[in-house]
Amino acid sequence: MAIYTQYRSSFDRSLAALLSLVLVALTLGILWGEQRARGKARLSRSNAAGRPARPVRLGWWTPIALILPAVIVVLALALPLGVMLSWLMQGIENGETWRPVGAAIVNSLTAGTLAAVVTVLAALPVAILAARYRGTLSHWLERGAYIGYGLPGVVIGLSLVFFGANYLPALYQTMAILIFAYAVRFLPQALGSTRSSLLQVSPRLDEAARSLGLSPWQTWRRVILPLVRPGILAGAALVFLTVLKELPV
């Protein structure tokens, strides 16, 4: 909020830029602490077997355990949906048509889908390097991907507006630069889930597939990608929903 206020209220935008750099520095500090806490831990599973969880009988706590989640669902989902439906009915009663709403929904779904696809494609190589080929390059690529998430959306948006207006006028105010902005902004969401899925796949599967005659590409396509597909789809869904939330319809 301070960055946006300084940008809107001051002719000199230097203070807004300085506050943005402070956020970048804080993001780098948090990433450094996360790296130190994680260390060199290996998270891959040696096998697919697991012990079944033992159910715990709640006794007289059972009604409370059922009511509390229900209250959260009502407050987080039912209440906002009810308000929006109320607004919708008021608009229909006042003679509003569905045509602008339909066009807005189509535009939002298109932007969300394209942003999810582009973001996942950009996150996949970084996740592979971070999970399989640890080194200085992969370390800085992974950390750099999180910087955009630490910046306010207004900073990224205004930066791309300035760049497009001055250096790429053909892309100014187009869907392409909007998708690029969302890819920069939400890359960590796709990267985190994809990287976590890759870390759970044992490198021994790569070695076994290679020993059976598969090429590196065949190993990734036929062995690794099917195992990490849930994480990739989860990242894509998260980006899609976040874009729909951030993009005014």
mmCIF file of C-alpha atoms in Angstrom:
data_model
loop_
_atom_site.group_PDB
_atom_site.id
_atom_site.type_symbol
_atom_site.label_atom_id
_atom_site.label_comp_id
_atom_site.label_asym_id
_atom_site.label_seq_id
_atom_site.Cartn_x
_atom_site.Cartn_y
_atom_site.Cartn_z
ATOM 1 C CA MET A 1 0.000 0.000 0.000
ATOM 2 C CA ALA A 2 2.858 2.387 0.793
ATOM 3 C CA ILE A 3 4.384 1.785 -2.639
ATOM 4 C CA TYR A 4 1.087 2.476 -4.394
ATOM 5 C CA THR A 5 0.469 5.571 -2.274
ATOM 6 C CA GLN A 6 3.913 6.991 -3.009
ATOM 7 C CA TYR A 7 3.485 6.312 -6.701
ATOM 8 C CA ARG A 8 0.097 8.012 -6.885
ATOM 9 C CA SER A 9 0.756 10.971 -4.604
ATOM 10 C CA SER A 10 4.310 11.945 -5.533
ATOM 11 C CA PHE A 11 5.669 13.409 -8.754
ATOM 12 C CA ASP A 12 9.064 11.854 -8.028
ATOM 13 C CA ARG A 13 8.628 8.054 -8.034
ATOM 14 C CA SER A 14 12.070 7.404 -6.532
ATOM 15 C CA LEU A 15 10.666 6.600 -3.080
ATOM 16 C CA ALA A 16 8.245 4.072 -4.580
ATOM 17 C CA ALA A 17 11.151 2.417 -6.389
ATOM 18 C CA LEU A 18 13.187 2.403 -3.181
ATOM 19 C CA LEU A 19 10.367 0.709 -1.261
ATOM 20 C CA SER A 20 10.139 -1.899 -4.011
ATOM 21 C CA LEU A 21 13.856 -2.608 -3.665
ATOM 22 C CA VAL A 22 13.338 -3.068 0.068
ATOM 23 C CA LEU A 23 10.737 -5.733 -0.706
ATOM 24 C CA VAL A 24 13.177 -7.436 -3.070
ATOM 25 C CA ALA A 25 15.842 -7.441 -0.347
ATOM 26 C CA LEU A 26 13.384 -8.908 2.170
ATOM 27 C CA THR A 27 12.393 -11.587 -0.339
ATOM 28 C CA LEU A 28 16.021 -12.538 -0.904
ATOM 29 C CA GLY A 29 16.560 -12.742 2.852
ATOM 30 C CA ILE A 30 13.567 -15.040 3.293
ATOM 31 C CA LEU A 31 14.749 -17.238 0.418
ATOM 32 C CA TRP A 32 18.215 -17.456 1.952
ATOM 33 C CA GLY A 33 16.713 -18.527 5.280
ATOM 34 C CA GLU A 34 14.540 -21.119 3.547
ATOM 35 C CA GLN A 35 17.574 -22.512 1.758
ATOM 36 C CA ARG A 36 19.522 -22.734 5.011
ATOM 37 C CA ALA A 37 16.632 -24.472 6.760
ATOM 38 C CA ARG A 38 16.173 -26.941 3.934
ATOM 39 C CA GLY A 39 19.866 -27.744 3.655
ATOM 40 C CA LYS A 40 20.696 -30.773 1.542
ATOM 41 C CA ALA A 41 17.762 -32.874 2.616
ATOM 42 C CA ARG A 42 16.540 -35.537 0.222
ATOM 43 C CA LEU A 43 12.793 -35.939 0.010
ATOM 44 C CA SER A 44 12.464 -38.696 -2.578
ATOM 45 C CA ARG A 45 10.497 -41.772 -1.645
ATOM 46 C CA SER A 46 12.281 -45.109 -1.721
ATOM 47 C CA ASN A 47 9.062 -46.983 -2.472
ATOM 48 C CA ALA A 48 5.375 -46.416 -2.974
ATOM 49 C CA ALA A 49 4.254 -48.405 0.044
ATOM 50 C CA GLY A 50 3.071 -46.691 3.176
ATOM 51 C CA ARG A 51 1.524 -47.584 6.467
ATOM 52 C CA PRO A 52 -2.213 -46.951 6.733
ATOM 53 C CA ALA A 53 -3.193 -44.198 9.115
ATOM 54 C CA ARG A 54 -4.796 -45.232 12.370
ATOM 55 C CA PRO A 55 -8.188 -43.551 12.883
ATOM 56 C CA VAL A 56 -8.627 -41.650 16.116
ATOM 57 C CA ARG A 57 -12.036 -41.732 17.766
ATOM 58 C CA LEU A 58 -13.094 -38.236 18.775
ATOM 59 C CA GLY A 59 -15.951 -39.250 21.016
ATOM 60 C CA TRP A 60 -17.999 -36.277 22.151
ATOM 61 C CA TRP A 61 -15.651 -33.970 20.199
ATOM 62 C CA THR A 62 -17.135 -35.294 16.926
ATOM 63 C CA PRO A 63 -19.946 -32.679 16.630
ATOM 64 C CA ILE A 64 -17.474 -29.865 17.288
ATOM 65 C CA ALA A 65 -15.066 -31.278 14.700
ATOM 66 C CA LEU A 66 -17.891 -31.255 12.155
ATOM 67 C CA ILE A 67 -19.384 -27.876 13.031
ATOM 68 C CA LEU A 68 -16.163 -25.836 12.975
ATOM 69 C CA PRO A 69 -15.191 -26.744 9.367
ATOM 70 C CA ALA A 70 -18.797 -26.148 8.313
ATOM 71 C CA VAL A 71 -18.691 -22.647 9.812
ATOM 72 C CA ILE A 72 -15.447 -21.916 7.963
ATOM 73 C CA VAL A 73 -16.947 -23.110 4.670
ATOM 74 C CA VAL A 74 -20.029 -20.958 5.172
ATOM 75 C CA LEU A 75 -18.021 -17.835 5.984
ATOM 76 C CA ALA A 76 -15.430 -18.375 3.243
ATOM 77 C CA LEU A 77 -17.653 -19.658 0.441
ATOM 78 C CA ALA A 78 -21.390 -19.513 1.016
ATOM 79 C CA LEU A 79 -21.469 -15.928 2.313
ATOM 80 C CA PRO A 80 -19.508 -14.359 -0.600
ATOM 81 C CA LEU A 81 -21.467 -16.410 -3.144
ATOM 82 C CA GLY A 82 -24.717 -15.338 -1.544
ATOM 83 C CA VAL A 83 -23.738 -11.672 -1.765
ATOM 84 C CA MET A 84 -22.749 -12.022 -5.429
ATOM 85 C CA LEU A 85 -26.004 -13.796 -6.256
ATOM 86 C CA SER A 86 -27.873 -10.992 -4.525
ATOM 87 C CA TRP A 87 -26.035 -8.418 -6.653
ATOM 88 C CA LEU A 88 -26.802 -10.496 -9.748
ATOM 89 C CA MET A 89 -30.514 -10.559 -8.998
ATOM 90 C CA GLN A 90 -30.503 -6.807 -8.384
ATOM 91 C CA GLY A 91 -28.844 -6.257 -11.753
ATOM 92 C CA ILE A 92 -31.393 -8.443 -13.529
ATOM 93 C CA GLU A 93 -34.243 -6.578 -11.843
ATOM 94 C CA ASN A 94 -32.723 -3.273 -13.013
ATOM 95 C CA GLY A 95 -32.653 -4.458 -16.628
ATOM 96 C CA GLU A 96 -29.000 -5.446 -16.985
ATOM 97 C CA THR A 97 -28.170 -7.863 -19.832
ATOM 98 C CA TRP A 98 -25.934 -10.935 -19.826
ATOM 99 C CA ARG A 99 -23.919 -9.976 -22.916
ATOM 100 C CA PRO A 100 -21.177 -7.921 -21.161
ATOM 101 C CA VAL A 101 -20.921 -10.556 -18.439
ATOM 102 C CA GLY A 102 -20.496 -13.352 -20.984
ATOM 103 C CA ALA A 103 -17.733 -11.499 -22.825
ATOM 104 C CA ALA A 104 -15.961 -10.749 -19.553
ATOM 105 C CA ILE A 105 -16.140 -14.401 -18.476
ATOM 106 C CA VAL A 106 -14.719 -15.574 -21.813
ATOM 107 C CA ASN A 107 -11.868 -13.059 -21.620
ATOM 108 C CA SER A 108 -11.051 -14.046 -18.048
ATOM 109 C CA LEU A 109 -11.086 -17.773 -18.822
ATOM 110 C CA THR A 110 -8.877 -17.206 -21.875
ATOM 111 C CA ALA A 111 -6.357 -15.126 -19.951
ATOM 112 C CA GLY A 112 -6.336 -17.576 -17.036
ATOM 113 C CA THR A 113 -5.811 -20.599 -19.279
ATOM 114 C CA LEU A 114 -3.013 -18.988 -21.291
ATOM 115 C CA ALA A 115 -1.316 -17.721 -18.131
ATOM 116 C CA ALA A 116 -1.473 -21.181 -16.537
ATOM 117 C CA VAL A 117 0.023 -22.884 -19.604
ATOM 118 C CA VAL A 118 2.809 -20.330 -20.082
ATOM 119 C CA THR A 119 3.671 -20.255 -16.381
ATOM 120 C CA VAL A 120 3.870 -24.053 -16.109
ATOM 121 C CA LEU A 121 6.054 -24.272 -19.222
ATOM 122 C CA ALA A 122 8.369 -21.631 -17.752
ATOM 123 C CA ALA A 123 8.450 -23.300 -14.326
ATOM 124 C CA LEU A 124 9.151 -26.846 -15.535
ATOM 125 C CA PRO A 125 12.802 -26.328 -16.657
ATOM 126 C CA VAL A 126 13.609 -24.390 -13.484
ATOM 127 C CA ALA A 127 12.011 -27.094 -11.330
ATOM 128 C CA ILE A 128 13.983 -29.820 -13.119
ATOM 129 C CA LEU A 129 17.256 -27.970 -12.587
ATOM 130 C CA ALA A 130 16.457 -27.242 -8.939
ATOM 131 C CA ALA A 131 15.416 -30.820 -8.139
ATOM 132 C CA ARG A 132 17.794 -32.868 -10.278
ATOM 133 C CA TYR A 133 20.836 -30.742 -11.092
ATOM 134 C CA ARG A 134 21.659 -28.734 -8.005
ATOM 135 C CA GLY A 135 24.334 -26.133 -8.483
ATOM 136 C CA THR A 136 25.005 -22.419 -8.561
ATOM 137 C CA LEU A 137 23.037 -21.830 -11.761
ATOM 138 C CA SER A 138 19.965 -23.768 -10.643
ATOM 139 C CA HIS A 139 20.144 -22.141 -7.215
ATOM 140 C CA TRP A 140 20.036 -18.599 -8.595
ATOM 141 C CA LEU A 141 17.442 -19.437 -11.228
ATOM 142 C CA GLU A 142 15.131 -20.806 -8.565
ATOM 143 C CA ARG A 143 15.702 -17.849 -6.263
ATOM 144 C CA GLY A 144 15.235 -15.374 -9.090
ATOM 145 C CA ALA A 145 11.859 -16.883 -9.919
ATOM 146 C CA TYR A 146 10.575 -15.934 -6.463
ATOM 147 C CA ILE A 147 11.539 -12.259 -6.693
ATOM 148 C CA GLY A 148 8.521 -11.390 -8.825
ATOM 149 C CA TYR A 149 6.226 -12.853 -6.181
ATOM 150 C CA GLY A 150 7.703 -10.526 -3.565
ATOM 151 C CA LEU A 151 6.905 -7.414 -5.577
ATOM 152 C CA PRO A 152 3.489 -5.769 -5.592
ATOM 153 C CA GLY A 153 1.520 -6.345 -8.753
ATOM 154 C CA VAL A 154 1.435 -2.606 -9.442
ATOM 155 C CA VAL A 155 5.250 -2.533 -9.642
ATOM 156 C CA ILE A 156 5.412 -5.361 -12.172
ATOM 157 C CA GLY A 157 2.506 -3.935 -14.136
ATOM 158 C CA LEU A 158 3.902 -0.415 -14.355
ATOM 159 C CA SER A 159 7.347 -1.748 -15.265
ATOM 160 C CA LEU A 160 5.923 -3.721 -18.179
ATOM 161 C CA VAL A 161 3.745 -0.785 -19.234
ATOM 162 C CA PHE A 162 6.826 1.442 -19.352
ATOM 163 C CA PHE A 163 8.856 -1.198 -21.206
ATOM 164 C CA GLY A 164 6.109 -1.928 -23.715
ATOM 165 C CA ALA A 165 5.279 1.712 -24.408
ATOM 166 C CA ASN A 166 8.908 2.691 -24.966
ATOM 167 C CA TYR A 167 10.594 -0.399 -26.425
ATOM 168 C CA LEU A 168 7.893 -2.802 -27.673
ATOM 169 C CA PRO A 169 4.967 -0.678 -28.843
ATOM 170 C CA ALA A 170 3.610 -3.604 -30.888
ATOM 171 C CA LEU A 171 2.953 -5.510 -27.649
ATOM 172 C CA TYR A 172 1.680 -2.537 -25.651
ATOM 173 C CA GLN A 173 -1.812 -3.183 -24.227
ATOM 174 C CA THR A 174 -1.994 -6.668 -25.750
ATOM 175 C CA MET A 175 -2.873 -10.054 -24.274
ATOM 176 C CA ALA A 176 0.738 -11.189 -24.763
ATOM 177 C CA ILE A 177 2.245 -8.678 -22.345
ATOM 178 C CA LEU A 178 -0.566 -9.362 -19.860
ATOM 179 C CA ILE A 179 0.195 -13.094 -19.931
ATOM 180 C CA PHE A 180 3.904 -12.367 -19.492
ATOM 181 C CA ALA A 181 3.135 -10.197 -16.462
ATOM 182 C CA TYR A 182 1.113 -12.962 -14.844
ATOM 183 C CA ALA A 183 3.815 -15.524 -15.625
ATOM 184 C CA VAL A 184 6.391 -13.361 -13.841
ATOM 185 C CA ARG A 185 4.034 -12.698 -10.959
ATOM 186 C CA PHE A 186 2.817 -16.252 -10.330
ATOM 187 C CA LEU A 187 5.780 -18.341 -11.475
ATOM 188 C CA PRO A 188 6.557 -19.448 -7.873
ATOM 189 C CA GLN A 189 3.127 -21.043 -7.547
ATOM 190 C CA ALA A 190 3.753 -23.402 -10.456
ATOM 191 C CA LEU A 191 7.418 -23.825 -9.558
ATOM 192 C CA GLY A 192 6.766 -24.849 -5.963
ATOM 193 C CA SER A 193 4.314 -27.649 -6.699
ATOM 194 C CA THR A 194 6.325 -28.972 -9.650
ATOM 195 C CA ARG A 195 9.581 -28.954 -7.728
ATOM 196 C CA SER A 196 7.999 -30.686 -4.733
ATOM 197 C CA SER A 197 6.671 -33.446 -6.982
ATOM 198 C CA LEU A 198 10.062 -33.914 -8.620
ATOM 199 C CA LEU A 199 11.798 -34.133 -5.256
ATOM 200 C CA GLN A 200 9.536 -37.033 -4.275
ATOM 201 C CA VAL A 201 10.599 -39.070 -7.321
ATOM 202 C CA SER A 202 13.698 -41.103 -6.537
ATOM 203 C CA PRO A 203 16.658 -40.594 -8.918
ATOM 204 C CA ARG A 204 16.966 -44.381 -8.941
ATOM 205 C CA LEU A 205 13.998 -44.471 -11.297
ATOM 206 C CA ASP A 206 16.031 -42.477 -13.809
ATOM 207 C CA GLU A 207 18.908 -44.894 -13.472
ATOM 208 C CA ALA A 208 16.641 -47.923 -13.833
ATOM 209 C CA ALA A 209 14.984 -46.506 -16.945
ATOM 210 C CA ARG A 210 18.339 -45.665 -18.522
ATOM 211 C CA SER A 211 19.661 -49.138 -17.764
ATOM 212 C CA LEU A 212 16.662 -50.585 -19.639
ATOM 213 C CA GLY A 213 17.640 -48.684 -22.769
ATOM 214 C CA LEU A 214 15.529 -45.538 -22.569
ATOM 215 C CA SER A 215 17.038 -42.273 -23.711
ATOM 216 C CA PRO A 216 17.042 -39.251 -21.374
ATOM 217 C CA TRP A 217 14.046 -37.774 -23.212
ATOM 218 C CA GLN A 218 12.149 -41.071 -23.108
ATOM 219 C CA THR A 219 12.925 -41.383 -19.403
ATOM 220 C CA TRP A 220 11.446 -37.985 -18.656
ATOM 221 C CA ARG A 221 8.439 -38.473 -20.933
ATOM 222 C CA ARG A 222 7.502 -42.042 -20.000
ATOM 223 C CA VAL A 223 8.691 -42.342 -16.393
ATOM 224 C CA ILE A 224 9.174 -39.002 -14.658
ATOM 225 C CA LEU A 225 6.446 -36.809 -16.150
ATOM 226 C CA PRO A 226 3.595 -39.240 -15.366
ATOM 227 C CA LEU A 227 4.727 -39.244 -11.733
ATOM 228 C CA VAL A 228 4.957 -35.468 -11.435
ATOM 229 C CA ARG A 229 1.835 -34.738 -13.504
ATOM 230 C CA PRO A 230 -0.343 -34.168 -10.399
ATOM 231 C CA GLY A 231 2.059 -31.499 -9.150
ATOM 232 C CA ILE A 232 2.181 -29.835 -12.561
ATOM 233 C CA LEU A 233 -1.609 -29.803 -12.829
ATOM 234 C CA ALA A 234 -1.905 -28.486 -9.276
ATOM 235 C CA GLY A 235 0.431 -25.615 -10.120
ATOM 236 C CA ALA A 236 -1.500 -24.856 -13.306
ATOM 237 C CA ALA A 237 -4.805 -24.871 -11.422
ATOM 238 C CA LEU A 238 -3.393 -22.582 -8.736
ATOM 239 C CA VAL A 239 -2.124 -20.100 -11.322
ATOM 240 C CA PHE A 240 -5.425 -20.263 -13.214
ATOM 241 C CA LEU A 241 -7.511 -19.533 -10.129
ATOM 242 C CA THR A 242 -5.168 -16.779 -8.946
ATOM 243 C CA VAL A 243 -5.291 -15.061 -12.331
ATOM 244 C CA LEU A 244 -9.087 -15.192 -12.308
ATOM 245 C CA LYS A 245 -9.020 -13.633 -8.858
ATOM 246 C CA GLU A 246 -6.516 -10.937 -9.791
ATOM 247 C CA LEU A 247 -7.907 -10.137 -13.237
ATOM 248 C CA PRO A 248 -11.055 -7.994 -13.025
ATOM 249 C CA VAL A 249 -13.711 -9.556 -15.242
#
